Amino acid sequence: MSKLRKLILYSAMSLDGYIAGPNGEIDWLDAAGVDSDYGYGDFYGSIDTTLMGRATYEISQTVDEFPYPDKTNYVFTRNSALADTARVRFITSDVVDFTRRLKEEAGGDIWLVGGGQINAILLNAELIDEVILTVFPLLLGDGIPLFAPGARRTAFTTIGCHTYESGIIQWHLTPAYEPAS
């Protein structure tokens, strides 16, 4: 059997656990200044596919250019009326089944872009292999959490941690899924 592709949740997060403000705001990502690409270039080069929810996709449409033009991009949605584009395929089938099949296909690693609902669903299904969090030293107070309510209790093992001059901390983790009882 061939090696499964890794599903990696790579995300920025506020100190209080939010990946976006309450209305999807991501302007706070510029708050720390730029002292590095925080390993983004190397990570981006290691993946060939992205997975995201529709709300995260809509946020990606607010920037000047689509951020993942050279990747295969899948967007999970309940809206079956959305038509695929040259850059994105909309998926209305079961998130877990689709992701499980995708991990079995040949290819590079898969970037779980998010958001919180998709993150929780795939964590609960034990499909996330690694988590790379870039934690910003600020509180948003409210917003979209990294994992939506309903994410099951999961311990993580730290693979590495790096602190940048900006105060940003990047944390590399693997979930320690409990065996089924």
Short mmCIF file of C-alpha atoms in Angstrom, two decimals:
data_model
loop_
_atom_site.label_atom_id
_atom_site.label_comp_id
_atom_site.label_asym_id
_atom_site.label_seq_id
_atom_site.Cartn_x
_atom_site.Cartn_y
_atom_site.Cartn_z
CA MET A 1 0.00 0.00 0.00
CA SER A 2 1.30 3.47 -0.83
CA LYS A 3 1.96 6.09 1.82
CA LEU A 4 -0.99 8.33 2.64
CA ARG A 5 -0.70 12.03 1.97
CA LYS A 6 -0.50 14.16 5.12
CA LEU A 7 -3.29 16.58 5.93
CA ILE A 8 -1.73 19.60 7.60
CA LEU A 9 -3.73 22.31 9.31
CA TYR A 10 -1.56 25.42 8.75
CA SER A 11 -3.13 28.53 10.22
CA ALA A 12 -2.60 31.87 11.88
CA MET A 13 -4.38 32.37 15.18
CA SER A 14 -4.80 35.09 17.79
CA LEU A 15 -3.69 34.46 21.35
CA ASP A 16 -7.31 33.82 22.31
CA GLY A 17 -7.76 31.13 19.65
CA TYR A 18 -9.43 32.94 16.75
CA ILE A 19 -8.50 32.58 13.07
CA ALA A 20 -10.59 35.57 12.01
CA GLY A 21 -12.67 38.32 13.57
CA PRO A 22 -16.43 37.91 14.06
CA ASN A 23 -17.12 39.10 10.50
CA GLY A 24 -14.23 37.19 8.94
CA GLU A 25 -11.73 40.04 9.40
CA ILE A 26 -8.10 39.09 8.85
CA ASP A 27 -6.59 42.61 8.92
CA TRP A 28 -4.91 41.73 12.23
CA LEU A 29 -2.53 39.41 10.33
CA ASP A 30 -0.55 42.52 9.32
CA ALA A 31 -0.29 43.72 12.94
CA ALA A 32 3.01 42.06 13.81
CA GLY A 33 5.06 43.41 10.93
CA VAL A 34 7.18 41.19 8.77
CA ASP A 35 10.44 39.79 10.08
CA SER A 36 10.16 36.52 8.19
CA ASP A 37 7.83 34.51 6.00
CA TYR A 38 7.44 32.26 9.08
CA GLY A 39 8.29 29.18 7.03
CA TYR A 40 5.40 29.77 4.65
CA GLY A 41 7.52 29.43 1.49
CA ASP A 42 8.86 26.01 2.47
CA PHE A 43 5.43 24.84 3.60
CA TYR A 44 3.71 26.09 0.45
CA GLY A 45 6.27 24.25 -1.67
CA SER A 46 5.49 20.97 0.13
CA ILE A 47 1.77 20.91 -0.68
CA ASP A 48 -0.09 20.53 -3.95
CA THR A 49 -3.68 20.68 -2.70
CA THR A 50 -5.78 22.92 -0.45
CA LEU A 51 -9.02 22.21 1.40
CA MET A 52 -11.22 24.94 2.80
CA GLY A 53 -14.76 25.79 3.73
CA ARG A 54 -16.89 28.19 1.74
CA ALA A 55 -16.56 31.06 4.25
CA THR A 56 -12.76 30.74 4.18
CA TYR A 57 -12.88 30.70 0.39
CA GLU A 58 -14.96 33.89 0.42
CA ILE A 59 -12.34 35.56 2.64
CA SER A 60 -9.66 34.49 0.14
CA GLN A 61 -11.61 36.37 -2.53
CA THR A 62 -11.12 39.69 -0.69
CA VAL A 63 -7.40 39.87 -1.53
CA ASP A 64 -6.06 41.19 -4.85
CA GLU A 65 -5.18 37.77 -6.31
CA PHE A 66 -6.30 34.25 -5.48
CA PRO A 67 -3.64 33.08 -3.00
CA TYR A 68 -3.20 29.48 -4.26
CA PRO A 69 -3.26 29.70 -8.08
CA ASP A 70 -0.81 26.84 -8.68
CA LYS A 71 -2.50 24.31 -6.36
CA THR A 72 -5.51 22.03 -6.69
CA ASN A 73 -8.14 23.74 -4.54
CA TYR A 74 -11.27 22.17 -3.07
CA VAL A 75 -13.97 24.19 -1.30
CA PHE A 76 -16.57 22.42 0.83
CA THR A 77 -20.04 23.90 0.54
CA ARG A 78 -23.68 22.96 1.01
CA ASN A 79 -24.60 25.10 -2.02
CA SER A 80 -24.84 22.71 -4.98
CA ALA A 81 -25.53 25.62 -7.33
CA LEU A 82 -21.92 26.87 -7.19
CA ALA A 83 -20.05 26.16 -10.41
CA ASP A 84 -16.42 25.06 -10.43
CA THR A 85 -13.93 27.65 -11.66
CA ALA A 86 -10.53 27.34 -13.31
CA ARG A 87 -8.94 27.45 -9.85
CA VAL A 88 -11.51 25.87 -7.51
CA ARG A 89 -13.66 22.76 -7.37
CA PHE A 90 -16.69 23.00 -5.08
CA ILE A 91 -17.40 19.84 -3.10
CA THR A 92 -20.88 19.11 -1.77
CA SER A 93 -20.22 15.50 -0.79
CA ASP A 94 -19.34 14.36 2.73
CA VAL A 95 -16.25 16.19 4.04
CA VAL A 96 -14.82 13.15 5.83
CA ASP A 97 -15.32 10.67 2.97
CA PHE A 98 -13.94 13.09 0.39
CA THR A 99 -10.87 13.87 2.50
CA ARG A 100 -10.21 10.23 3.31
CA ARG A 101 -10.23 9.37 -0.41
CA LEU A 102 -8.07 12.38 -1.26
CA LYS A 103 -5.42 11.35 1.27
CA GLU A 104 -5.19 7.96 -0.48
CA GLU A 105 -4.47 9.51 -3.90
CA ALA A 106 -0.93 10.09 -5.12
CA GLY A 107 0.42 13.57 -4.56
CA GLY A 108 2.02 15.98 -2.15
CA ASP A 109 0.77 16.97 1.26
CA ILE A 110 -2.63 18.63 1.63
CA TRP A 111 -3.11 22.02 3.28
CA LEU A 112 -6.18 22.29 5.45
CA VAL A 113 -6.69 26.05 5.14
CA GLY A 114 -9.79 25.95 7.35
CA GLY A 115 -12.13 27.28 8.75
CA GLY A 116 -13.21 26.28 12.18
CA GLN A 117 -16.10 23.98 11.20
CA ILE A 118 -14.04 22.00 8.67
CA ASN A 119 -11.14 21.87 11.14
CA ALA A 120 -13.39 20.37 13.84
CA ILE A 121 -14.99 17.85 11.48
CA LEU A 122 -11.62 16.58 10.23
CA LEU A 123 -10.09 16.54 13.72
CA ASN A 124 -13.03 14.51 15.03
CA ALA A 125 -12.54 12.07 12.13
CA GLU A 126 -8.82 11.77 13.05
CA LEU A 127 -7.76 12.90 9.59
CA ILE A 128 -5.49 15.80 10.60
CA ASP A 129 -1.89 14.59 10.70
CA GLU A 130 -0.10 17.80 11.72
CA VAL A 131 -0.95 21.29 12.92
CA ILE A 132 1.25 24.31 12.30
CA LEU A 133 -0.05 27.35 14.18
CA THR A 134 1.38 30.82 13.82
CA VAL A 135 0.20 32.47 17.03
CA PHE A 136 -0.01 36.27 17.03
CA PRO A 137 0.48 38.06 20.35
CA LEU A 138 -2.87 39.83 20.35
CA LEU A 139 -6.41 39.24 21.55
CA LEU A 140 -9.34 39.57 19.17
CA GLY A 141 -11.93 39.11 21.91
CA ASP A 142 -14.39 37.45 19.55
CA GLY A 143 -14.36 35.76 16.18
CA ILE A 144 -14.11 32.49 14.35
CA PRO A 145 -12.35 29.88 16.52
CA LEU A 146 -9.63 27.58 15.19
CA PHE A 147 -11.93 24.65 16.00
CA ALA A 148 -15.71 25.14 16.02
CA PRO A 149 -17.72 24.00 19.05
CA GLY A 150 -18.08 20.25 18.98
CA ALA A 151 -14.39 19.51 18.41
CA ARG A 152 -13.56 16.59 20.61
CA ARG A 153 -10.99 16.72 23.38
CA THR A 154 -7.63 15.92 21.78
CA ALA A 155 -4.12 16.02 23.18
CA PHE A 156 -1.26 17.18 20.95
CA THR A 157 2.45 16.46 20.93
CA THR A 158 4.77 19.37 20.23
CA ILE A 159 7.19 18.66 17.37
CA GLY A 160 8.75 22.11 17.45
CA CYS A 161 8.28 25.71 18.42
CA HIS A 162 9.93 28.87 17.11
CA THR A 163 9.72 32.42 18.45
CA TYR A 164 10.23 35.35 16.08
CA GLU A 165 11.41 38.89 16.87
CA SER A 166 7.89 40.16 16.13
CA GLY A 167 6.61 38.16 19.11
CA ILE A 168 4.92 35.62 16.88
CA ILE A 169 5.29 32.03 17.98
CA GLN A 170 5.00 29.18 15.52
CA TRP A 171 3.97 25.90 17.04
CA HIS A 172 4.24 22.57 15.18
CA LEU A 173 2.09 19.79 16.64
CA THR A 174 0.73 16.33 15.97
CA PRO A 175 -2.60 15.14 17.36
CA ALA A 176 -2.34 12.24 19.80
CA TYR A 177 -5.60 10.53 18.92
CA GLU A 178 -6.91 8.19 21.59
CA PRO A 179 -7.55 4.59 20.54
CA ALA A 180 -11.24 3.79 20.18
CA SER A 181 -12.63 2.25 23.36
#
